[in-house]
Structure formats: structure tokens, C-alpha cells
Short mmCIF file of C-alpha atoms in Angstrom, two decimals:
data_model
loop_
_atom_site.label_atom_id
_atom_site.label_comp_id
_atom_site.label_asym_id
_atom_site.label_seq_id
_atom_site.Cartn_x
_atom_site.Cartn_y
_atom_site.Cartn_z
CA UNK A 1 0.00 0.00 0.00
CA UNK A 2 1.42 3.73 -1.36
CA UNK A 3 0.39 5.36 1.96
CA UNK A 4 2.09 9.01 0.96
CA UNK A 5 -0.79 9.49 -1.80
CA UNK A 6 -3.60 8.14 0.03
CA UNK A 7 -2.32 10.43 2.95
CA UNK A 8 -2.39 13.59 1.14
CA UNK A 9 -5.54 12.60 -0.65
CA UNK A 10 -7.34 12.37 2.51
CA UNK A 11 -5.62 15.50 4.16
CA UNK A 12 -6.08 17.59 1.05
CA UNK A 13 -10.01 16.80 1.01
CA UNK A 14 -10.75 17.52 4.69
CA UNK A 15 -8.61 20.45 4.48
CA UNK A 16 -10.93 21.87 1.53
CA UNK A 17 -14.12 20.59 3.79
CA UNK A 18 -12.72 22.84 6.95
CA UNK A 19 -11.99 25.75 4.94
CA UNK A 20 -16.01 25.77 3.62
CA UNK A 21 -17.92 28.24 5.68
CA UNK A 22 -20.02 27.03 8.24
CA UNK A 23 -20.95 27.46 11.82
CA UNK A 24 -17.60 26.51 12.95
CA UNK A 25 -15.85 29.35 10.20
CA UNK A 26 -18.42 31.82 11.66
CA UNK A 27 -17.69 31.00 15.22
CA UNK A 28 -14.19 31.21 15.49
CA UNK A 29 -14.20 34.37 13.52
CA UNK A 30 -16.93 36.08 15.85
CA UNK A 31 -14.42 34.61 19.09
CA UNK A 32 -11.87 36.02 17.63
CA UNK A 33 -12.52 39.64 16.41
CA UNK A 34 -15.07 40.41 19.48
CA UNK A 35 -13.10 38.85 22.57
CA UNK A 36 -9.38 37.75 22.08
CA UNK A 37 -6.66 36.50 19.91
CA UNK A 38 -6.00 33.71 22.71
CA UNK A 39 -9.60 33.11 22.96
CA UNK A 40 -10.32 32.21 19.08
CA UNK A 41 -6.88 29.78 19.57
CA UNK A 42 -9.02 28.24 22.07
CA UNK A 43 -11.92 27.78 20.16
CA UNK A 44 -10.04 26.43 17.18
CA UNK A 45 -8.19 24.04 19.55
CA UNK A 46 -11.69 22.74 20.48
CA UNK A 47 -12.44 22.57 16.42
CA UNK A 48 -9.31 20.42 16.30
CA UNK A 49 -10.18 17.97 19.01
CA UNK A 50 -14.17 17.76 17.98
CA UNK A 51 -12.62 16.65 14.60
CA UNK A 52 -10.15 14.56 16.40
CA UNK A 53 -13.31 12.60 18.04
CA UNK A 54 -15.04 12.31 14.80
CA UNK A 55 -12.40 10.86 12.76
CA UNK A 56 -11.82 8.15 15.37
CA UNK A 57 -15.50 7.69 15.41
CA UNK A 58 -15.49 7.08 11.61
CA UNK A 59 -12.20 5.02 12.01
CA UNK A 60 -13.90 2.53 14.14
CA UNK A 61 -16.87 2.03 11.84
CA UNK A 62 -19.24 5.30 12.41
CA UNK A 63 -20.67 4.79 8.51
CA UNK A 64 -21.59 1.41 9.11
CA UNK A 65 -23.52 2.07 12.13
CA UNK A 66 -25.52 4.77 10.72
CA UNK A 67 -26.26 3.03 7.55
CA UNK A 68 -27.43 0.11 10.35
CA UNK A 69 -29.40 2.49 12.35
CA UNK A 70 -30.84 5.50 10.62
CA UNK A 71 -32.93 7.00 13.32
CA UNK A 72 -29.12 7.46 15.29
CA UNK A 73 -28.25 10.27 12.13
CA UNK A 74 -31.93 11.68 12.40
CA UNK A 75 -31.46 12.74 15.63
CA UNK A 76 -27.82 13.76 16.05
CA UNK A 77 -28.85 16.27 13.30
CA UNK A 78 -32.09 17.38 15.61
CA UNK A 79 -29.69 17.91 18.92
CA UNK A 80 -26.77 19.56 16.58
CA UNK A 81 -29.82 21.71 14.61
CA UNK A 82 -30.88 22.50 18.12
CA UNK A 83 -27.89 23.34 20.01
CA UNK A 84 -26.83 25.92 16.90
CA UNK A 85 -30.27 27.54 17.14
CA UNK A 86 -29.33 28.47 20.91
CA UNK A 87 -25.99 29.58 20.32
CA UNK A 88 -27.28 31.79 17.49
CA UNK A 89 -29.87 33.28 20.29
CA UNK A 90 -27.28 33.51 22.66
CA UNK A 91 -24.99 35.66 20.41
CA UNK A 92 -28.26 37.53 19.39
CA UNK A 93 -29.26 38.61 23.03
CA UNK A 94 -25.97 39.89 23.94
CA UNK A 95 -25.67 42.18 20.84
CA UNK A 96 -26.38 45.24 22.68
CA UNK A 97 -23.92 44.34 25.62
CA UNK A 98 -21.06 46.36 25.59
CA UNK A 99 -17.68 44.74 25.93
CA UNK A 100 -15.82 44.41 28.74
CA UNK A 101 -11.74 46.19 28.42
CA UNK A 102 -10.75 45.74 31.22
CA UNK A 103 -7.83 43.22 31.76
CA UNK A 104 -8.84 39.68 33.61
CA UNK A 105 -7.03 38.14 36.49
CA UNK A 106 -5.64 34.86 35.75
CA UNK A 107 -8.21 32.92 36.76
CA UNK A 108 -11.19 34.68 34.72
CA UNK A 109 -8.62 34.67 31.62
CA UNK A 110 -8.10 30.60 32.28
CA UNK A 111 -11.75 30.10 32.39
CA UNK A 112 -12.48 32.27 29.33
CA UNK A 113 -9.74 30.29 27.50
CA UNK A 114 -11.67 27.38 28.97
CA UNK A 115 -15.17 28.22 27.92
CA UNK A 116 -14.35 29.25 24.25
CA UNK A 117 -12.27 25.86 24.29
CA UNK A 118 -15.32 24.21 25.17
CA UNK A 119 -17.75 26.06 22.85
CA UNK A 120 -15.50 25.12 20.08
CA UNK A 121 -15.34 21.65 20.72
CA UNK A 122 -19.41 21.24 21.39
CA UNK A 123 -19.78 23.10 17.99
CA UNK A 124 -17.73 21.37 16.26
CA UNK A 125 -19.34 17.78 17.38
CA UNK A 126 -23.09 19.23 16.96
CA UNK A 127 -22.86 19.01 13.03
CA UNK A 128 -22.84 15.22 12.07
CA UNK A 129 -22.56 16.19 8.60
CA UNK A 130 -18.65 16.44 9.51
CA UNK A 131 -19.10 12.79 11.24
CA UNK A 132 -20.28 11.59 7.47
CA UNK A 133 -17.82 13.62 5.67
CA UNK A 134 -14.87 11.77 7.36
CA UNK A 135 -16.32 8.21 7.18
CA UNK A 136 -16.93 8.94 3.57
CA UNK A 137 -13.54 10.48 3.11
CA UNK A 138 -12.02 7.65 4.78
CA UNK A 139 -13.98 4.65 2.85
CA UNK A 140 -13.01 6.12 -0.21
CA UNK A 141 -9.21 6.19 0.57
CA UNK A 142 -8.63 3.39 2.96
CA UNK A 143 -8.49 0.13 1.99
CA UNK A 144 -10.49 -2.76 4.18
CA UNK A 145 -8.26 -3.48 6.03
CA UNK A 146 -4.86 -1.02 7.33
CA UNK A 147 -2.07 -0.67 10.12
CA UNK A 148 -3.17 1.16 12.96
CA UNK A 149 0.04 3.31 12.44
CA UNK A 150 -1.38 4.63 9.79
CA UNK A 151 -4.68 5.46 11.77
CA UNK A 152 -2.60 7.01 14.28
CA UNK A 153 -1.09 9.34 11.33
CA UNK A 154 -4.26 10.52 10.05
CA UNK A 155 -5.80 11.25 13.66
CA UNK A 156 -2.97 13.71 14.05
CA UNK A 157 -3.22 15.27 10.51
CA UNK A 158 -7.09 15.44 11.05
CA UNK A 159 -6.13 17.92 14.09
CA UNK A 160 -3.78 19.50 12.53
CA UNK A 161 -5.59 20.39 9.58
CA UNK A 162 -9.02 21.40 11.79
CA UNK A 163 -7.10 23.08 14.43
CA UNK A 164 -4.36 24.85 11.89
CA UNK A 165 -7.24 26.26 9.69
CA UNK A 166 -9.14 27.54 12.06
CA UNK A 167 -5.93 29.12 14.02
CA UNK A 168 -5.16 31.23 10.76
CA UNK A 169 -8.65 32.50 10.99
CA UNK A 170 -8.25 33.34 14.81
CA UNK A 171 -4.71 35.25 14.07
CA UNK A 172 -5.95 37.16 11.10
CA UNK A 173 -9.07 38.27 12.55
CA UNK A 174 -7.84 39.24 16.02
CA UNK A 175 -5.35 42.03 14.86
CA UNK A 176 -6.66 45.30 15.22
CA UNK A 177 -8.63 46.38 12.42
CA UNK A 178 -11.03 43.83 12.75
CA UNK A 179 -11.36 44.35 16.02
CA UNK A 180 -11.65 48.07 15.61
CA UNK A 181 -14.47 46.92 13.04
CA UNK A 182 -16.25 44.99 15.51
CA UNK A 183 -16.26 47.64 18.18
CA UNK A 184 -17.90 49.94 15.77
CA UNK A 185 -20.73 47.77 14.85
CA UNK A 186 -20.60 45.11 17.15
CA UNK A 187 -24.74 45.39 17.30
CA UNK A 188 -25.11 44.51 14.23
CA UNK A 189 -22.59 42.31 13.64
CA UNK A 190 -23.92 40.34 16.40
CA UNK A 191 -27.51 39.82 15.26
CA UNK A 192 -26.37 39.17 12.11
CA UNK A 193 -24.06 36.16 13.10
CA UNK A 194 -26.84 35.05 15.37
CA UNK A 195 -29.19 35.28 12.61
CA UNK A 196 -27.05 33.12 10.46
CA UNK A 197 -26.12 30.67 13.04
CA UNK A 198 -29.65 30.23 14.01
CA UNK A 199 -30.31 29.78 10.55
CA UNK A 200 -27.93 26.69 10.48
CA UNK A 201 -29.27 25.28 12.99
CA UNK A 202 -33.28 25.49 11.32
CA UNK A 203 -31.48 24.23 7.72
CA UNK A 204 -29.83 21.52 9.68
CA UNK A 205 -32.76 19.79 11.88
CA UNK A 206 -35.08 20.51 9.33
CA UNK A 207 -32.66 18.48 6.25
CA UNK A 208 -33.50 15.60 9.85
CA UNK A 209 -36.78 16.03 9.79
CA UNK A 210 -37.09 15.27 5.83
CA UNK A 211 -34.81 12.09 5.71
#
């Protein structure tokens, strides 16, 4: 088995799938631009390890068992549809808050760090579409049967790739002119992000409620 081409045939195919927008894109940019540069690395760390858990899901057989039981898709798409709708409220209610400046001890910053950690990694795992894009990915590259060294490799690519992506986003957008940007019309901004995440989450338990 040529392992280098399969390897950057699967890497270069998720790394066009995280660069799509999507709630995840939207999230990380919003983290970024109206709270901190350290805060959207968090969130795209938590990208990186909800991928990580998918792609060892779909390693271990995740296609099979939802082509075994279809209700299990139906309603991971409801609870993902769901949980975006309420982030997208969330993120509309606060538009009008103003913005804290003033510098956090190091206990609030650890538990900010923590919390956009967490909201990244909760996003990323409440999209199954990204569950079926990696078991579809990988059944189209892997052969039947393969080494678990080779598993190992692409679980670590898979978080580099997620995690990488989403970093550059984070850096770009927490330099100053985007922030400045945000400042000025963080109201809108805001409702408009919430708007569009909420959105998501409609298209995505409503595509459930039609399989």
C-alpha cells in the first residue's frame, strides 16, 4: 500500500471541507474579532479535538452504524440543529452588551480560555454532517483493512488540519482592524451572526426532519 498518496488525498479533502464556511468558520471568527486572539486559539483548539473525536468515530466504523441504524443520524442532526439555534440566540441577546476592556485576572482569563475551548469543541461535534464527511472520506481512501500506524497518522493530521485552519482564521481576525471593526458595529454584527447561526441550525434539523 502507497500510503504518501492516500495520505495527502485524505488531508487535502478535509482540508478543503474545513476551509467551507459554516458554523464553525463563523464561530471562530466572531471569538476572535469580538473577545481575544487567545480566545479564538481556544476555540479552534476545540475545532481540532471535535474533529479529532469524529475521525476516530469514523475510524472505528461510524458509517456502518448509521447506515445500520438510521434514526441514530436523524437525531444527532435534531440535537446539533438544536444546540446551533441556541448559540445563534445567545450571540443575538448579547448584541447590545457592551464589551468588557478591562484586563482579567488569571483565573477569569483561564476560564475564558476554557469556555471558548469548550464552545469550540461542542460546535464542532453538533454538526454530524462532519461525522459523514470523514467516514466517507475515509472509505473512499482506505483500503479494508490497514495498520493502525497509519490510523494514528491521520488522527494527528485530522487535528492539525481542523485546528491549523481555524488558528489562521483566529490570528488574522484578532489584529486590530477587525477588532476596531467589531467595536464599531458590534450590534449589528452580532444579530447578524446570530441570525445566520440560528439559521444553520433550522437548515440543519429541518434536512432531519425530511430524511
Amino acid at each position: 500500500m502507497n500510503t504518501i498518496p492516500l495520505i495527502l488525498g485524505i488531508v487535502g479533502t478535509l482540508g478543503l471541507g474545513a476551509m467551507s464556511p459554516g458554523p464553525s468558520f463563523l464561530l471562530v471568527a466572531r471569538t476572535a474579532v469580538s473577545s481575544s486572539r487567545i480566545d479564538g486559539v481556544a476555540t479552534a483548539l476545540g475545532m481540532g479535538v471535535g474533529g479529532v473525536i469524529f475521525a476516530v468515530i469514523a475510524l472505528l466504523g461510524l458509517h456502518v452504524l448509521l447506515t445500520a441504524i438510521p434514526w441514530l443520524y436523524v437525531v444527532m442532526k435534531v440535537v446539533g440543529g438544536l444546540y446551533l439555534m441556541y448559540l445563534g440566540y445567545c450571540i443575538w441577546r448579547g448584541a447590545n452588551k457592551p464589551l468588557s476592556m478591562s484586563i482579567p485576572s488569571a483565573v477569569s482569563l483561564s476560564r475564558t480560555i476554557f469556555r471558548s475551548f469548550r464552545i469550540g469543541l461542542v460546535t464542532q461535534l453538533s454538526n454530524p454532517k462532519t461525522a459523514i464527511v470523514y467516514a466517507s472520506v475515509f472509505t473512499a481512501f482506505l483500503p479494508p483493512v490497514f495498520p493502525l500506524s497509519l490510523a494514528l497518522i491521520l488522527v494527528v493530521l485530522v487535528f492539525a488540519v481542523e485546528a491549523g485552519w481555524y488558528i489562521i482564521v483566529a490570528l488574522a481576525l484578532s489584529s486590530k482592524g477587525p477588532q476596531n471593526f467589531y467595536l464599531r458595529y458590534k450590534a449589528w454584527l452580532d444579530r447578524a451572526a446570530g441570525a445566520v447561526m440560528a439559521f444553520l441550525g433550522v437548515k440543519l434539523a429541518w434536512l432531519a426532519s425530511n430524511l
